[in-house]
mmCIF file of C-alpha atoms in Angstrom:
data_model
loop_
_atom_site.group_PDB
_atom_site.id
_atom_site.type_symbol
_atom_site.label_atom_id
_atom_site.label_comp_id
_atom_site.label_asym_id
_atom_site.label_seq_id
_atom_site.Cartn_x
_atom_site.Cartn_y
_atom_site.Cartn_z
ATOM 1 C CA MET A 22 29.993 109.050 33.453
ATOM 2 C CA ARG A 23 32.404 107.735 31.149
ATOM 3 C CA HIS A 24 36.091 108.961 31.638
ATOM 4 C CA LEU A 25 36.803 111.329 30.181
ATOM 5 C CA LYS A 26 40.506 111.877 28.673
ATOM 6 C CA GLN A 27 42.598 114.911 28.806
ATOM 7 C CA ALA A 28 45.226 115.463 26.286
ATOM 8 C CA THR A 29 48.448 117.857 28.437
ATOM 9 C CA ILE A 30 50.861 119.513 26.300
ATOM 10 C CA TRP A 31 54.009 120.639 28.336
ATOM 11 C CA GLY A 32 56.654 123.000 27.790
ATOM 12 C CA GLY A 33 54.224 125.693 27.338
ATOM 13 C CA MET A 34 51.849 124.935 24.129
ATOM 14 C CA LYS A 35 52.155 128.016 21.118
ATOM 15 C CA ASN A 36 49.882 129.418 18.510
ATOM 16 C CA TRP A 37 51.568 128.302 14.699
ATOM 17 C CA ALA A 38 53.456 131.498 14.920
ATOM 18 C CA GLY A 39 54.988 130.951 18.107
ATOM 19 C CA ASN A 40 53.754 134.564 19.151
ATOM 20 C CA THR A 41 51.879 133.399 21.918
ATOM 21 C CA THR A 42 51.955 130.770 24.352
ATOM 22 C CA TYR A 43 49.106 129.989 25.758
ATOM 23 C CA SER A 44 48.285 130.314 29.553
ATOM 24 C CA THR A 45 47.578 126.896 30.448
ATOM 25 C CA ASP A 46 48.464 123.554 29.293
ATOM 26 C CA ARG A 47 45.088 122.010 30.443
ATOM 27 C CA VAL A 48 43.953 121.258 26.779
ATOM 28 C CA LEU A 49 40.577 118.562 26.278
ATOM 29 C CA ALA A 50 40.240 116.699 23.162
ATOM 30 C CA PRO A 51 36.360 115.356 22.691
ATOM 31 C CA ARG A 52 36.111 113.252 19.671
ATOM 32 C CA SER A 53 31.719 112.997 19.755
ATOM 33 C CA VAL A 54 29.451 115.966 20.478
ATOM 34 C CA ALA A 55 28.325 114.384 23.012
ATOM 35 C CA GLU A 56 31.879 114.478 24.761
ATOM 36 C CA ALA A 57 32.140 117.587 23.573
ATOM 37 C CA GLN A 58 28.896 118.386 26.068
ATOM 38 C CA GLU A 59 30.648 116.747 28.941
ATOM 39 C CA MET A 60 33.652 118.116 28.923
ATOM 40 C CA VAL A 61 31.890 121.858 29.031
ATOM 41 C CA ALA A 62 29.355 121.249 31.683
ATOM 42 C CA ARG A 63 31.687 119.823 33.650
ATOM 43 C CA SER A 64 34.677 122.446 33.052
ATOM 44 C CA ASP A 65 34.558 126.345 34.850
ATOM 45 C CA VAL A 66 36.488 128.324 32.153
ATOM 46 C CA LEU A 67 36.437 127.320 29.009
ATOM 47 C CA ARG A 68 37.492 128.341 25.474
ATOM 48 C CA PRO A 69 36.946 126.815 22.754
ATOM 49 C CA LEU A 70 40.467 126.303 20.499
ATOM 50 C CA GLY A 71 41.302 125.916 16.712
ATOM 51 C CA THR A 72 43.959 124.884 14.665
ATOM 52 C CA ARG A 73 45.930 127.826 16.636
ATOM 53 C CA HIS A 74 45.950 129.916 13.626
ATOM 54 C CA SER A 75 45.143 133.226 14.878
ATOM 55 C CA PHE A 76 47.987 136.064 15.869
ATOM 56 C CA SER A 77 46.225 137.010 19.514
ATOM 57 C CA ARG A 78 45.249 135.831 22.249
ATOM 58 C CA VAL A 79 41.470 134.991 21.204
ATOM 59 C CA ALA A 80 41.783 131.919 22.113
ATOM 60 C CA ASP A 81 43.883 132.271 25.492
ATOM 61 C CA THR A 82 42.612 131.129 29.044
ATOM 62 C CA SER A 83 43.967 130.716 32.341
ATOM 63 C CA GLY A 84 41.116 127.535 32.381
ATOM 64 C CA VAL A 85 40.499 124.891 29.942
ATOM 65 C CA LEU A 86 41.300 125.012 26.386
ATOM 66 C CA LEU A 87 38.624 122.572 23.727
ATOM 67 C CA SER A 88 40.449 121.325 20.969
ATOM 68 C CA THR A 89 38.148 120.356 18.425
ATOM 69 C CA GLU A 90 40.953 118.720 16.055
ATOM 70 C CA HIS A 91 38.974 115.741 16.551
ATOM 71 C CA LEU A 92 36.266 116.678 15.682
ATOM 72 C CA ASN A 93 36.533 116.836 12.090
ATOM 73 C CA SER A 94 34.054 114.472 9.625
ATOM 74 C CA ILE A 95 32.255 115.520 7.025
ATOM 75 C CA VAL A 96 28.451 114.602 8.541
ATOM 76 C CA GLU A 97 26.059 115.555 5.302
ATOM 77 C CA VAL A 98 26.373 116.793 1.388
ATOM 78 C CA GLY A 99 23.838 117.957 -0.250
ATOM 79 C CA GLU A 100 23.423 119.899 -3.583
ATOM 80 C CA ARG A 101 22.673 123.063 -1.645
ATOM 81 C CA ALA A 102 24.286 122.661 1.537
ATOM 82 C CA VAL A 103 26.600 120.499 3.193
ATOM 83 C CA VAL A 104 27.176 120.335 7.043
ATOM 84 C CA VAL A 105 30.612 119.820 9.049
ATOM 85 C CA GLU A 106 32.385 119.187 12.171
ATOM 86 C CA ALA A 107 33.902 122.775 13.655
ATOM 87 C CA GLY A 108 37.614 121.072 13.699
ATOM 88 C CA ILE A 109 37.995 119.987 9.499
ATOM 89 C CA ARG A 110 39.979 122.186 8.064
ATOM 90 C CA TYR A 111 38.952 123.572 4.984
ATOM 91 C CA GLY A 112 41.721 121.852 3.263
ATOM 92 C CA GLU A 113 39.690 118.363 3.489
ATOM 93 C CA LEU A 114 36.988 119.646 3.561
ATOM 94 C CA GLY A 115 37.323 121.271 -0.103
ATOM 95 C CA ARG A 116 38.853 117.697 -1.367
ATOM 96 C CA ASP A 117 35.719 115.914 0.079
ATOM 97 C CA LEU A 118 33.270 118.489 -1.575
ATOM 98 C CA ALA A 119 34.845 118.428 -5.171
ATOM 99 C CA ARG A 120 34.332 114.670 -5.720
ATOM 100 C CA HIS A 121 30.797 115.311 -5.279
ATOM 101 C CA GLY A 122 31.092 117.830 -8.067
ATOM 102 C CA LEU A 123 30.682 120.990 -5.103
ATOM 103 C CA GLY A 124 32.482 123.619 -4.009
ATOM 104 C CA LEU A 125 32.779 126.987 -1.439
ATOM 105 C CA SER A 126 32.650 130.296 -2.599
ATOM 106 C CA ASN A 127 35.789 131.451 -1.201
ATOM 107 C CA TYR A 128 37.847 130.074 0.679
ATOM 108 C CA ALA A 129 41.605 131.471 3.015
ATOM 109 C CA SER A 130 44.785 131.760 1.730
ATOM 110 C CA LEU A 131 45.649 128.697 4.192
ATOM 111 C CA PRO A 132 44.176 126.051 3.696
ATOM 112 C CA HIS A 133 45.085 124.335 7.407
ATOM 113 C CA ILE A 134 42.316 125.981 8.866
ATOM 114 C CA SER A 135 39.551 124.908 10.500
ATOM 115 C CA VAL A 136 35.843 126.100 9.646
ATOM 116 C CA GLY A 137 35.285 126.715 13.398
ATOM 117 C CA GLY A 138 38.050 128.663 14.209
ATOM 118 C CA ALA A 139 37.986 130.735 10.540
ATOM 119 C CA ILE A 140 34.412 132.138 11.208
ATOM 120 C CA ALA A 141 34.205 132.494 14.925
ATOM 121 C CA THR A 142 37.038 135.113 14.200
ATOM 122 C CA ALA A 143 35.944 136.498 10.359
ATOM 123 C CA THR A 144 38.896 135.150 8.100
ATOM 124 C CA HIS A 145 38.488 136.278 5.330
ATOM 125 C CA GLY A 146 39.359 135.216 1.917
ATOM 126 C CA SER A 147 40.588 137.320 -0.994
ATOM 127 C CA GLY A 148 38.211 139.283 -4.179
ATOM 128 C CA ALA A 149 36.258 142.557 -4.621
ATOM 129 C CA ARG A 150 33.110 140.619 -4.915
ATOM 130 C CA ASN A 151 34.342 137.657 -2.239
ATOM 131 C CA GLN A 152 32.355 137.915 1.325
ATOM 132 C CA SER A 153 34.519 136.710 4.558
ATOM 133 C CA LEU A 154 33.677 133.124 4.558
ATOM 134 C CA ALA A 155 31.502 133.321 7.818
ATOM 135 C CA SER A 156 29.153 134.369 5.102
ATOM 136 C CA SER A 157 28.718 131.298 3.740
ATOM 137 C CA VAL A 158 26.913 129.777 7.543
ATOM 138 C CA ALA A 159 23.520 129.079 6.928
ATOM 139 C CA ALA A 160 23.383 126.891 11.144
ATOM 140 C CA LEU A 161 25.533 125.531 13.410
ATOM 141 C CA ASP A 162 25.268 124.037 16.678
ATOM 142 C CA LEU A 163 26.805 124.983 19.706
ATOM 143 C CA VAL A 164 27.491 123.651 22.728
ATOM 144 C CA CYS A 165 26.528 126.542 25.775
ATOM 145 C CA ALA A 166 27.916 126.850 29.439
ATOM 146 C CA ASP A 167 25.670 123.447 30.988
ATOM 147 C CA GLY A 168 26.756 121.215 28.000
ATOM 148 C CA SER A 169 22.987 121.813 27.398
ATOM 149 C CA LEU A 170 23.076 121.597 22.489
ATOM 150 C CA ILE A 171 21.442 124.223 20.764
ATOM 151 C CA HIS A 172 20.723 124.842 16.923
ATOM 152 C CA LEU A 173 20.766 128.055 14.993
ATOM 153 C CA ASP A 174 20.080 129.483 11.445
ATOM 154 C CA ARG A 175 19.799 132.148 9.523
ATOM 155 C CA THR A 176 15.803 132.446 10.621
ATOM 156 C CA ASP A 177 17.101 132.945 13.928
ATOM 157 C CA ASP A 178 16.939 137.001 15.593
ATOM 158 C CA GLY A 179 21.354 137.428 16.260
ATOM 159 C CA PHE A 180 22.336 134.553 14.421
ATOM 160 C CA ASP A 181 25.290 136.380 12.408
ATOM 161 C CA GLY A 182 26.943 137.485 15.591
ATOM 162 C CA ALA A 183 26.631 134.102 16.557
ATOM 163 C CA VAL A 184 28.813 133.266 14.061
ATOM 164 C CA VAL A 185 31.383 135.441 14.012
ATOM 165 C CA ALA A 186 30.759 135.425 18.155
ATOM 166 C CA LEU A 187 35.200 135.306 19.147
ATOM 167 C CA GLY A 188 33.891 131.673 21.111
ATOM 168 C CA ALA A 189 32.027 133.534 23.582
ATOM 169 C CA LEU A 190 28.894 132.408 23.247
ATOM 170 C CA GLY A 191 30.074 128.857 23.658
ATOM 171 C CA ILE A 192 31.537 125.717 21.592
ATOM 172 C CA VAL A 193 30.700 125.261 18.257
ATOM 173 C CA VAL A 194 30.477 121.849 17.205
ATOM 174 C CA ARG A 195 28.740 121.558 13.773
ATOM 175 C CA VAL A 196 28.165 124.103 11.036
ATOM 176 C CA THR A 197 26.238 124.116 8.196
ATOM 177 C CA LEU A 198 27.996 125.734 4.488
ATOM 178 C CA ASP A 199 26.038 127.034 1.871
ATOM 179 C CA VAL A 200 27.849 124.958 -1.569
ATOM 180 C CA VAL A 201 27.804 126.109 -5.034
ATOM 181 C CA SER A 202 29.092 124.044 -8.254
ATOM 182 C CA GLU A 203 33.045 123.229 -8.459
ATOM 183 C CA PHE A 204 34.671 125.454 -10.619
ATOM 184 C CA GLU A 205 38.107 126.015 -12.056
ATOM 185 C CA LEU A 206 41.105 129.158 -11.554
ATOM 186 C CA ARG A 207 43.914 130.228 -13.108
ATOM 187 C CA GLN A 208 46.628 131.853 -10.788
ATOM 188 C CA HIS A 209 48.875 133.326 -12.084
ATOM 189 C CA VAL A 210 51.773 135.953 -9.968
ATOM 190 C CA PHE A 211 53.071 138.901 -11.382
ATOM 191 C CA ASP A 212 56.405 141.214 -10.085
ATOM 192 C CA GLY A 213 56.761 144.680 -10.200
ATOM 193 C CA LEU A 214 54.029 146.641 -9.539
ATOM 194 C CA PRO A 215 55.200 150.439 -9.088
ATOM 195 C CA TRP A 216 53.106 153.104 -6.450
ATOM 196 C CA PRO A 217 51.374 155.088 -8.894
ATOM 197 C CA ALA A 218 49.821 152.242 -10.991
ATOM 198 C CA VAL A 219 48.582 150.753 -7.615
ATOM 199 C CA GLU A 220 47.206 154.887 -6.663
ATOM 200 C CA ALA A 221 45.925 154.607 -10.203
ATOM 201 C CA ASN A 222 44.055 151.301 -10.689
ATOM 202 C CA LEU A 223 43.662 149.699 -6.856
ATOM 203 C CA HIS A 224 39.999 149.233 -7.645
ATOM 204 C CA GLU A 225 40.424 147.648 -10.744
ATOM 205 C CA LEU A 226 43.297 146.298 -9.744
ATOM 206 C CA LEU A 227 41.810 144.377 -6.819
ATOM 207 C CA ALA A 228 38.773 143.401 -8.728
ATOM 208 C CA LEU A 229 41.128 141.871 -11.783
ATOM 209 C CA GLY A 230 40.320 138.396 -11.064
ATOM 210 C CA TYR A 231 37.577 135.937 -8.880
ATOM 211 C CA SER A 232 40.198 137.021 -6.457
ATOM 212 C CA ALA A 233 43.461 139.132 -6.240
ATOM 213 C CA SER A 234 46.350 139.779 -3.298
ATOM 214 C CA LEU A 235 49.226 142.119 -3.384
ATOM 215 C CA PHE A 236 52.381 141.435 -1.668
ATOM 216 C CA THR A 237 54.355 144.305 -0.236
ATOM 217 C CA ARG A 238 57.734 144.596 1.894
ATOM 218 C CA TRP A 239 56.849 148.644 1.631
ATOM 219 C CA THR A 240 59.638 149.658 -0.078
ATOM 220 C CA ALA A 241 59.555 152.903 -2.660
ATOM 221 C CA ALA A 242 60.012 150.305 -5.666
ATOM 222 C CA GLY A 243 55.824 149.677 -4.715
ATOM 223 C CA ILE A 244 54.010 146.178 -4.744
ATOM 224 C CA ASP A 245 56.998 142.904 -5.025
ATOM 225 C CA GLN A 246 53.341 140.624 -6.234
ATOM 226 C CA VAL A 247 50.318 140.365 -7.329
ATOM 227 C CA TRP A 248 48.288 137.801 -7.383
ATOM 228 C CA VAL A 249 45.298 136.681 -9.527
ATOM 229 C CA LYS A 250 43.385 133.972 -9.234
ATOM 230 C CA SER A 251 40.498 133.532 -12.731
ATOM 231 C CA THR A 252 38.260 132.027 -14.607
ATOM 232 C CA VAL A 253 40.046 133.538 -17.837
ATOM 233 C CA PRO A 254 43.936 133.720 -19.310
ATOM 234 C CA ILE A 255 45.106 137.393 -17.487
ATOM 235 C CA ASP A 256 48.327 138.363 -20.014
ATOM 236 C CA SER A 257 49.092 141.628 -18.314
ATOM 237 C CA CYS A 258 48.515 143.978 -15.831
ATOM 238 C CA PHE A 259 48.816 147.386 -15.140
ATOM 239 C CA GLY A 260 52.243 147.267 -15.962
ATOM 240 C CA ALA A 261 53.610 145.126 -14.066
ATOM 241 C CA THR A 262 55.789 141.558 -15.419
ATOM 242 C CA PRO A 263 54.493 138.663 -15.679
ATOM 243 C CA ALA A 264 56.159 136.246 -13.758
ATOM 244 C CA ASP A 265 59.161 133.773 -14.964
ATOM 245 C CA GLY A 266 57.793 130.789 -12.971
ATOM 246 C CA PRO A 267 56.660 129.542 -9.554
ATOM 247 C CA ARG A 268 56.955 132.159 -6.561
ATOM 248 C CA HIS A 269 56.402 132.485 -2.937
ATOM 249 C CA PRO A 270 55.072 135.387 -1.202
ATOM 250 C CA ILE A 271 57.468 135.952 0.865
ATOM 251 C CA ALA A 272 60.822 136.974 -1.232
ATOM 252 C CA GLY A 273 63.246 134.375 -1.723
ATOM 253 C CA ALA A 274 61.138 131.733 -0.028
ATOM 254 C CA ASP A 275 60.566 128.139 -1.654
ATOM 255 C CA PRO A 276 57.853 128.390 -4.035
ATOM 256 C CA MET A 277 57.076 124.089 -3.704
ATOM 257 C CA HIS A 278 54.752 124.820 -0.710
ATOM 258 C CA THR A 279 52.570 127.167 -2.959
ATOM 259 C CA THR A 280 49.491 126.480 -4.844
ATOM 260 C CA GLU A 281 50.169 125.849 -8.666
ATOM 261 C CA GLN A 282 50.443 129.286 -10.797
ATOM 262 C CA LEU A 283 51.705 129.944 -14.676
ATOM 263 C CA GLY A 284 48.379 129.960 -15.728
ATOM 264 C CA VAL A 285 47.524 126.449 -15.201
ATOM 265 C CA PRO A 286 44.102 125.790 -14.580
ATOM 266 C CA GLY A 287 42.917 123.592 -11.311
ATOM 267 C CA PRO A 288 39.807 123.102 -8.605
ATOM 268 C CA SER A 289 39.314 126.170 -6.834
ATOM 269 C CA ALA A 290 39.867 124.777 -3.599
ATOM 270 C CA GLU A 291 43.282 124.623 -4.699
ATOM 271 C CA ARG A 292 43.890 127.728 -6.744
ATOM 272 C CA LEU A 293 42.217 130.338 -4.376
ATOM 273 C CA PRO A 294 44.411 129.091 -1.557
ATOM 274 C CA HIS A 295 48.210 130.737 -1.983
ATOM 275 C CA PHE A 296 49.588 127.266 0.270
ATOM 276 C CA ARG A 297 49.545 123.406 -1.115
ATOM 277 C CA PHE A 298 47.273 121.757 2.231
ATOM 278 C CA GLY A 299 49.847 119.090 2.080
ATOM 279 C CA PHE A 300 52.617 120.951 3.532
ATOM 280 C CA THR A 301 53.342 123.677 5.813
ATOM 281 C CA PRO A 302 53.726 127.072 3.995
ATOM 282 C CA SER A 303 56.195 128.757 5.973
ATOM 283 C CA GLY A 304 58.237 128.792 9.380
ATOM 284 C CA GLY A 305 55.595 130.754 11.190
ATOM 285 C CA ASP A 306 57.912 133.708 11.908
ATOM 286 C CA GLU A 307 55.374 135.865 9.819
ATOM 287 C CA LEU A 308 53.195 138.240 12.114
ATOM 288 C CA GLN A 309 50.209 139.709 10.110
ATOM 289 C CA SER A 310 47.813 142.800 10.976
ATOM 290 C CA GLU A 311 44.980 144.070 9.119
ATOM 291 C CA TYR A 312 43.731 147.816 9.043
ATOM 292 C CA ALA A 313 40.416 148.627 7.898
ATOM 293 C CA VAL A 314 39.704 151.913 6.027
ATOM 294 C CA ALA A 315 36.959 153.627 4.231
#
């Protein structure tokens, strides 16, 4: 058997937001699928680790963490689908697909997250007519606890549960994603939407463009910012004021890290995310929680 390297991170590794310290400093980082199979087979307790953007302890373990950071290649690009290794980040994938005149139907607000981690945790983008990122998954290759490799696709029973599995079924090492023809979007930001306008027009507001996001500090004044990504110019937003310059979702933060606004057309992979791929979007101090409502 080949010598398998183990990366050790000292001082207590944290997630991106800094609110979780992992319970182990043992991190394996395979550079091939075959190496990942060997590492899994010889580990008693192991959990997969993506880009550490979860705010919860979903990826924590007292055993061994297996990072997919080096499993980040694009395996094959076709007219209808792309096959990628699970550790590739959406920003990298979007740029490569654009060179082929292709894209994904939806992206999350952060281009820094990995495909494998995003789909396993049901990460979503925005848009009233868009599904979560996991909906683009057509097939995946999974390393089981004994190191064996299995292939699952939409024709297999229980496939949906294997996609959004929170890492419980094994290590996802390759993913097949549906692709679409690349398309352009414009990004418009509006300031100061009063609560009465939100309550009276919520469904229309969320469907205003291809994607719409509302940012609020829950003050009496209402929504601080409305971000709309659209194929056509958006001139009005239920009484909110069009922004007179670039904005950051966090009030007062420097907008240099955000994707281009003010209605300038650009590739969907560079407009659907709120943040530019080449920059760290923030200090990570912002914690998020989500609520599902009827």
